[in-house]
Amino acid sequence: MHSPDHNQSSLTLHLPDEAATSGLGRHLAPALAPGVVVWLDGDLGTGKTTLVRSLLRACGHAGPVKSPTYTLVEIYVISRIYWYHFDFYRFNFPEEFLDAGLGEYFRDDAICLVEWPEKAAEYGPAPDLVVRFQFAEPGRTLEFVACSEKGQECLNMLKSGLPDAAD
């Protein structure tokens, strides 16, 4: 499995409720550019799909946004940018990533959001940005870790767009 470089910079935010998670998605959306791979890491129910939904809404998607738990990938095309939302939760073996032909989705004209990336182990692409979700009553804590130059650019843009971001 690709391991994020822990020497990169990070940002940790506490989000007290679903509305705060949605608000964060609106701030994160403009920071993501085609070619970026974002790992969404966290337990069931921590807000991964909620964040994806708010990202897509911020970009103009008005239709439904559902978890790709059973479909493996949900595809959205917004302003000629492909957004791929993956969920590898149901993988029994990492090779299922290859068997499903999912590697072809990770392209320079796409933004890829990946839930349960560890289930694809070394077969999935390395992240540019990792978002770790953890329950923290009330709400949740999100830690953003930049793992590449593109990820660092996303993180810098996110930090500059938040009213009171703290490292």
Coordinates of N, CA and C in Angstrom, one line a residue:
M1 N 0.8 -1.2 0.0 CA 0.0 0.0 0.0 C 0.9 1.2 0.0
H2 N 0.5 2.2 -0.7 CA 1.2 3.5 -0.7 C 1.0 4.1 0.6
S3 N 2.1 4.6 1.2 CA 2.0 5.2 2.5 C 2.3 6.7 2.3
P4 N 1.4 7.5 2.8 CA 1.6 9.0 2.7 C 2.9 9.4 3.4
D5 N 3.5 10.3 2.9 CA 4.8 10.9 3.5 C 4.4 11.8 4.7
H6 N 4.7 11.3 5.9 CA 4.2 12.0 7.1 C 5.1 13.3 7.3
N7 N 6.1 13.5 6.5 CA 6.9 14.8 6.6 C 6.2 15.9 5.9
Q8 N 5.1 15.7 5.2 CA 4.4 16.7 4.5 C 3.6 17.5 5.5
S9 N 3.1 18.7 5.1 CA 2.3 19.5 6.0 C 0.9 19.0 6.1
S10 N 0.3 19.4 7.2 CA -1.1 18.9 7.4 C -1.9 20.0 8.1
L11 N -3.2 19.8 8.1 CA -4.2 20.7 8.7 C -5.2 19.8 9.4
T12 N -5.5 20.2 10.7 CA -6.5 19.4 11.4 C -7.6 20.4 11.8
L13 N -8.9 20.0 11.5 CA -10.1 20.8 11.8 C -11.1 20.0 12.6
H14 N -11.7 20.6 13.5 CA -12.9 20.0 14.2 C -14.1 20.5 13.6
L15 N -15.0 19.6 13.2 CA -16.3 19.9 12.6 C -17.4 19.4 13.6
P16 N -18.2 20.3 14.2 CA -19.1 19.9 15.2 C -20.4 19.2 14.6
D17 N -20.7 19.3 13.3 CA -21.9 18.7 12.8 C -21.8 18.6 11.3
E18 N -22.9 18.0 10.8 CA -23.0 17.8 9.3 C -22.9 19.1 8.5
A19 N -23.5 20.1 9.0 CA -23.5 21.4 8.4 C -22.0 21.9 8.2
A20 N -21.2 21.7 9.3 CA -19.8 22.1 9.2 C -19.1 21.3 8.2
T21 N -19.4 20.0 8.1 CA -18.7 19.2 7.1 C -19.1 19.6 5.7
S22 N -20.4 20.0 5.5 CA -20.8 20.5 4.2 C -20.1 21.8 3.9
G23 N -20.0 22.7 4.8 CA -19.3 24.0 4.6 C -17.9 23.8 4.3
L24 N -17.2 22.8 4.9 CA -15.8 22.5 4.6 C -15.7 22.0 3.1
G25 N -16.7 21.2 2.7 CA -16.7 20.8 1.3 C -16.7 22.0 0.3
R26 N -17.5 23.0 0.6 CA -17.6 24.2 -0.2 C -16.2 24.9 -0.3
H27 N -15.5 24.9 0.8 CA -14.1 25.5 0.8 C -13.1 24.7 0.1
L28 N -13.2 23.3 0.2 CA -12.3 22.4 -0.4 C -12.5 22.3 -1.9
A29 N -13.7 22.4 -2.4 CA -14.0 22.2 -3.9 C -13.1 23.0 -4.8
P30 N -12.9 24.3 -4.6 CA -12.0 25.1 -5.5 C -10.6 24.7 -5.4
A31 N -10.2 24.1 -4.4 CA -8.7 23.7 -4.2 C -8.4 22.4 -5.0
L32 N -9.4 21.7 -5.4 CA -9.1 20.4 -6.1 C -9.1 20.7 -7.6
A33 N -8.1 20.1 -8.2 CA -7.9 20.3 -9.7 C -7.8 18.9 -10.3
P34 N -8.1 18.9 -11.6 CA -7.9 17.6 -12.4 C -6.5 17.0 -12.2
G35 N -6.5 15.7 -12.0 CA -5.3 15.0 -11.8 C -5.0 14.7 -10.3
V36 N -5.9 15.2 -9.4 CA -5.7 15.0 -8.0 C -6.4 13.7 -7.5
V37 N -5.7 13.0 -6.7 CA -6.2 11.8 -6.0 C -6.3 12.1 -4.5
V38 N -7.5 12.0 -4.0 CA -7.8 12.2 -2.6 C -8.3 11.0 -1.9
W39 N -7.5 10.6 -0.9 CA -7.9 9.4 -0.1 C -8.8 9.9 1.0
L40 N -9.9 9.3 1.2 CA -10.9 9.6 2.3 C -10.8 8.4 3.3
D41 N -10.2 8.6 4.4 CA -9.9 7.6 5.3 C -10.7 7.8 6.6
G42 N -11.5 6.8 7.0 CA -12.2 6.9 8.3 C -13.3 5.8 8.4
D43 N -13.7 5.6 9.6 CA -14.7 4.6 9.9 C -16.0 4.9 9.2
L44 N -16.9 3.9 9.1 CA -18.3 4.1 8.6 C -19.0 5.2 9.4
G45 N -19.6 6.1 8.7 CA -20.4 7.1 9.3 C -19.7 8.4 9.8
T46 N -18.4 8.5 9.4 CA -17.6 9.7 9.8 C -17.8 10.9 8.9
G47 N -18.5 10.7 7.8 CA -18.8 11.9 7.0 C -18.1 11.9 5.6
K48 N -17.5 10.8 5.2 CA -16.8 10.8 3.9 C -17.7 11.2 2.7
T49 N -18.9 10.5 2.6 CA -19.8 10.8 1.5 C -20.4 12.1 1.7
T50 N -20.7 12.6 2.9 CA -21.2 13.9 3.1 C -20.2 15.0 2.6
L51 N -18.9 14.8 2.8 CA -18.0 15.7 2.2 C -18.0 15.7 0.7
V52 N -18.0 14.5 0.1 CA -18.1 14.4 -1.3 C -19.3 15.1 -1.9
R53 N -20.4 14.8 -1.2 CA -21.7 15.5 -1.7 C -21.6 17.0 -1.7
S54 N -21.0 17.6 -0.7 CA -20.9 19.0 -0.6 C -19.8 19.5 -1.6
L55 N -18.8 18.8 -1.9 CA -17.8 19.1 -2.9 C -18.5 19.2 -4.3
L56 N -19.3 18.2 -4.6 CA -20.0 18.2 -5.9 C -21.0 19.3 -6.0
R57 N -21.8 19.5 -4.9 CA -22.8 20.6 -4.9 C -22.1 21.9 -5.1
A58 N -21.0 22.1 -4.5 CA -20.2 23.4 -4.6 C -19.8 23.6 -6.1
C59 N -19.6 22.5 -6.8 CA -19.2 22.7 -8.2 C -20.4 22.7 -9.2
G60 N -21.6 22.6 -8.7 CA -22.8 22.8 -9.5 C -23.6 21.5 -9.7
H61 N -23.2 20.4 -9.2 CA -24.0 19.2 -9.4 C -25.3 19.2 -8.5
A62 N -26.4 19.1 -9.2 CA -27.7 19.2 -8.5 C -28.4 17.8 -8.3
G63 N -27.9 16.8 -8.9 CA -28.5 15.5 -8.8 C -28.1 14.8 -7.5
P64 N -28.6 13.5 -7.4 CA -28.3 12.7 -6.2 C -26.8 12.4 -6.2
V65 N -26.3 12.3 -4.9 CA -24.9 11.8 -4.7 C -25.0 10.7 -3.6
K66 N -24.7 9.5 -4.1 CA -24.8 8.4 -3.1 C -23.5 7.7 -3.0
S67 N -23.3 7.0 -1.9 CA -22.1 6.2 -1.6 C -22.0 5.1 -2.7
P68 N -20.8 5.0 -3.2 CA -20.5 3.9 -4.2 C -20.2 2.6 -3.6
T69 N -20.7 2.3 -2.4 CA -20.3 1.0 -1.8 C -20.6 -0.2 -2.6
Y70 N -21.7 -0.2 -3.3 CA -22.1 -1.4 -4.1 C -21.6 -1.3 -5.6
T71 N -21.5 0.0 -6.1 CA -21.2 0.2 -7.5 C -19.7 0.3 -7.7
L72 N -18.9 0.5 -6.6 CA -17.5 0.7 -6.6 C -17.1 2.1 -7.1
V73 N -17.8 2.7 -8.1 CA -17.5 4.1 -8.5 C -18.8 4.7 -8.9
E74 N -18.9 6.0 -8.6 CA -20.0 6.9 -9.1 C -19.3 7.9 -9.9
I75 N -19.8 8.2 -11.1 CA -19.2 9.2 -12.0 C -20.0 10.4 -12.1
Y76 N -19.4 11.6 -12.1 CA -20.0 12.9 -12.2 C -19.2 13.7 -13.2
V77 N -19.8 14.3 -14.1 CA -19.1 15.2 -15.0 C -19.7 16.6 -14.8
I78 N -18.8 17.5 -14.4 CA -19.2 18.9 -14.0 C -18.2 19.8 -14.7
S79 N -18.8 20.6 -15.6 CA -17.9 21.6 -16.3 C -16.7 20.9 -17.0
R80 N -17.0 19.8 -17.7 CA -16.0 19.0 -18.4 C -14.9 18.4 -17.5
I81 N -15.1 18.4 -16.2 CA -14.2 17.7 -15.3 C -14.9 16.5 -14.8
Y82 N -14.2 15.4 -14.9 CA -14.7 14.1 -14.4 C -14.3 14.0 -13.0
W83 N -15.4 13.7 -12.2 CA -15.2 13.4 -10.7 C -15.6 12.0 -10.5
Y84 N -14.6 11.2 -10.0 CA -14.9 9.8 -9.7 C -14.8 9.6 -8.2
H85 N -15.9 9.0 -7.7 CA -16.0 8.8 -6.3 C -16.0 7.2 -6.1
F86 N -14.9 6.7 -5.5 CA -14.7 5.3 -5.4 C -15.0 4.9 -3.9
D87 N -15.4 3.6 -3.8 CA -15.5 3.0 -2.4 C -15.0 1.6 -2.6
F88 N -13.9 1.2 -1.9 CA -13.4 -0.1 -2.0 C -13.7 -0.9 -0.8
Y89 N -14.7 -0.5 0.0 CA -15.0 -1.2 1.3 C -15.3 -2.7 1.1
R90 N -16.0 -3.0 0.0 CA -16.4 -4.4 -0.2 C -15.3 -5.3 -0.9
F91 N -14.1 -4.7 -1.2 CA -13.1 -5.6 -1.7 C -12.7 -6.6 -0.7
N92 N -12.6 -7.9 -1.1 CA -12.1 -9.0 -0.3 C -10.6 -9.1 -0.5
F93 N -10.1 -8.8 -1.7 CA -8.7 -8.9 -2.0 C -8.3 -7.7 -2.8
P94 N -7.1 -7.2 -2.6 CA -6.6 -6.0 -3.3 C -6.6 -6.1 -4.8
E95 N -6.4 -7.3 -5.3 CA -6.4 -7.6 -6.8 C -7.7 -7.2 -7.4
E96 N -8.8 -7.1 -6.6 CA -10.1 -6.7 -7.2 C -10.0 -5.4 -7.9
F97 N -9.1 -4.5 -7.4 CA -8.9 -3.2 -8.1 C -8.5 -3.4 -9.5
L98 N -7.6 -4.3 -9.8 CA -7.2 -4.6 -11.1 C -8.2 -5.3 -11.9
D99 N -8.9 -6.3 -11.3 CA -9.9 -7.1 -12.0 C -11.1 -6.2 -12.5
A100 N -11.4 -5.2 -11.7 CA -12.5 -4.3 -12.1 C -12.0 -3.2 -13.1
G101 N -10.7 -3.2 -13.4 CA -10.3 -2.2 -14.4 C -10.3 -0.7 -13.9
L102 N -10.2 -0.5 -12.6 CA -10.4 0.8 -12.1 C -9.2 1.7 -12.3
G103 N -8.1 1.2 -12.6 CA -6.9 2.0 -12.9 C -7.1 3.0 -14.0
E104 N -7.9 2.7 -15.0 CA -8.1 3.6 -16.1 C -8.8 4.9 -15.7
Y105 N -9.5 5.0 -14.6 CA -10.2 6.2 -14.2 C -9.2 7.2 -13.6
F106 N -8.0 6.9 -13.2 CA -7.1 7.8 -12.6 C -6.3 8.5 -13.7
R107 N -6.8 9.6 -14.1 CA -6.2 10.3 -15.3 C -6.0 11.8 -14.9
D108 N -5.4 12.5 -15.8 CA -5.1 13.9 -15.6 C -6.3 14.8 -15.8
D109 N -7.4 14.3 -16.4 CA -8.6 15.1 -16.5 C -9.6 14.8 -15.5
A110 N -9.2 14.0 -14.4 CA -10.2 13.6 -13.4 C -9.8 13.9 -12.0
I111 N -10.8 14.1 -11.2 CA -10.5 14.3 -9.7 C -11.1 13.0 -9.1
C112 N -10.2 12.3 -8.4 CA -10.6 11.0 -7.9 C -10.6 11.0 -6.4
L113 N -11.8 10.7 -5.8 CA -12.0 10.7 -4.4 C -12.2 9.2 -4.0
V114 N -11.4 8.7 -3.1 CA -11.3 7.3 -2.8 C -11.6 7.0 -1.4
E115 N -12.7 6.3 -1.1 CA -13.0 5.8 0.2 C -12.4 4.4 0.4
W116 N -11.9 4.0 1.5 CA -11.3 2.7 1.9 C -10.2 2.4 0.9
P117 N -9.2 3.3 0.7 CA -8.1 3.1 -0.3 C -7.2 1.9 0.1
E118 N -7.1 1.6 1.4 CA -6.2 0.5 1.9 C -6.7 -0.8 1.4
K119 N -8.0 -0.9 1.0 CA -8.5 -2.2 0.5 C -7.9 -2.5 -0.9
A120 N -7.4 -1.5 -1.6 CA -6.8 -1.8 -2.9 C -5.3 -2.0 -2.8
A121 N -4.8 -1.8 -1.6 CA -3.3 -2.0 -1.2 C -2.4 -1.3 -2.3
E122 N -1.4 -2.0 -2.7 CA -0.4 -1.4 -3.6 C -1.0 -1.2 -5.0
Y123 N -2.1 -1.7 -5.4 CA -2.7 -1.6 -6.7 C -3.3 -0.2 -7.0
G124 N -3.8 0.4 -6.0 CA -4.4 1.7 -6.1 C -3.4 2.8 -6.3
P125 N -3.7 3.9 -6.8 CA -2.8 5.0 -7.0 C -2.4 5.7 -5.6
A126 N -1.3 6.3 -5.6 CA -0.8 7.0 -4.4 C -1.7 8.3 -4.3
P127 N -1.9 8.7 -3.1 CA -2.7 10.0 -2.9 C -1.9 11.2 -3.1
D128 N -2.6 12.3 -3.5 CA -2.0 13.6 -3.4 C -2.3 14.3 -2.1
L129 N -3.5 13.9 -1.6 CA -4.1 14.5 -0.4 C -4.8 13.4 0.4
V130 N -4.5 13.2 1.7 CA -5.3 12.3 2.5 C -6.1 13.1 3.4
V131 N -7.4 12.7 3.6 CA -8.3 13.3 4.5 C -8.7 12.2 5.5
R132 N -8.3 12.3 6.8 CA -8.6 11.3 7.8 C -9.7 11.8 8.6
F133 N -10.8 11.0 8.7 CA -12.0 11.4 9.5 C -12.0 10.6 10.8
Q134 N -12.3 11.2 11.9 CA -12.4 10.6 13.2 C -13.5 11.2 13.9
F135 N -14.3 10.3 14.6 CA -15.3 10.8 15.5 C -14.7 11.6 16.6
A136 N -15.2 12.7 17.0 CA -14.8 13.5 18.1 C -16.0 14.2 18.7
E137 N -16.6 13.7 19.7 CA -17.9 14.2 20.2 C -17.7 15.6 20.8
P138 N -18.5 16.5 20.4 CA -19.5 16.4 19.3 C -18.9 16.5 17.9
G139 N -19.3 15.7 17.0 CA -18.9 15.9 15.6 C -17.8 15.0 15.2
R140 N -16.8 15.5 14.5 CA -15.7 14.8 14.0 C -14.5 15.7 13.8
T141 N -13.3 15.1 13.7 CA -12.1 15.8 13.4 C -11.6 15.3 12.0
L142 N -11.2 16.2 11.2 CA -10.6 15.9 9.9 C -9.2 16.4 9.9
E143 N -8.3 15.5 9.5 CA -6.9 15.8 9.3 C -6.6 15.7 7.8
F144 N -6.1 16.8 7.2 CA -5.6 16.8 5.8 C -4.1 16.7 5.8
V145 N -3.6 15.7 5.0 CA -2.2 15.6 4.9 C -1.8 15.6 3.4
A146 N -0.9 16.5 3.1 CA -0.4 16.7 1.7 C 0.6 15.6 1.5
C147 N 0.5 14.9 0.4 CA 1.4 13.8 0.1 C 2.2 14.0 -1.2
S148 N 2.0 15.1 -1.9 CA 2.6 15.4 -3.2 C 2.6 16.9 -3.3
E149 N 3.3 17.3 -4.4 CA 3.2 18.8 -4.7 C 1.8 19.2 -5.0
K150 N 1.1 18.4 -5.7 CA -0.3 18.8 -6.0 C -1.2 18.8 -4.7
G151 N -0.9 17.9 -3.9 CA -1.6 17.8 -2.6 C -1.3 19.0 -1.7
Q152 N 0.0 19.5 -1.8 CA 0.4 20.7 -1.0 C -0.3 21.9 -1.6
E153 N -0.4 22.0 -2.9 CA -1.1 23.1 -3.5 C -2.6 23.1 -3.0
C154 N -3.2 22.0 -3.0 CA -4.6 21.9 -2.5 C -4.7 22.3 -1.0
L155 N -3.8 21.8 -0.2 CA -3.8 22.2 1.2 C -3.6 23.7 1.4
N156 N -2.7 24.3 0.6 CA -2.4 25.7 0.7 C -3.7 26.5 0.4
M157 N -4.3 26.1 -0.7 CA -5.5 26.8 -1.1 C -6.6 26.6 -0.1
L158 N -6.8 25.4 0.5 CA -7.8 25.2 1.5 C -7.5 26.1 2.7
K159 N -6.2 26.1 3.2 CA -5.9 26.9 4.3 C -6.1 28.4 4.1
S160 N -5.9 28.9 2.9 CA -6.1 30.3 2.6 C -7.5 30.7 2.5
G161 N -8.4 29.7 2.3 CA -9.8 29.9 2.1 C -10.6 29.8 3.4
L162 N -10.0 29.3 4.5 CA -10.7 29.1 5.7 C -10.5 30.3 6.6
P163 N -11.6 30.7 7.3 CA -11.5 31.9 8.2 C -10.5 31.7 9.4
D164 N -10.5 30.6 10.0 CA -9.6 30.4 11.2 C -9.0 29.1 11.2
A165 N -8.3 28.7 10.1 CA -7.6 27.4 10.1 C -6.4 27.4 11.0
A166 N -6.2 26.3 11.6 CA -5.0 26.2 12.5 C -4.2 24.9 12.2
D167 N -2.9 25.1 12.2 CA -2.1 23.9 11.9 C -2.0 23.0 13.1

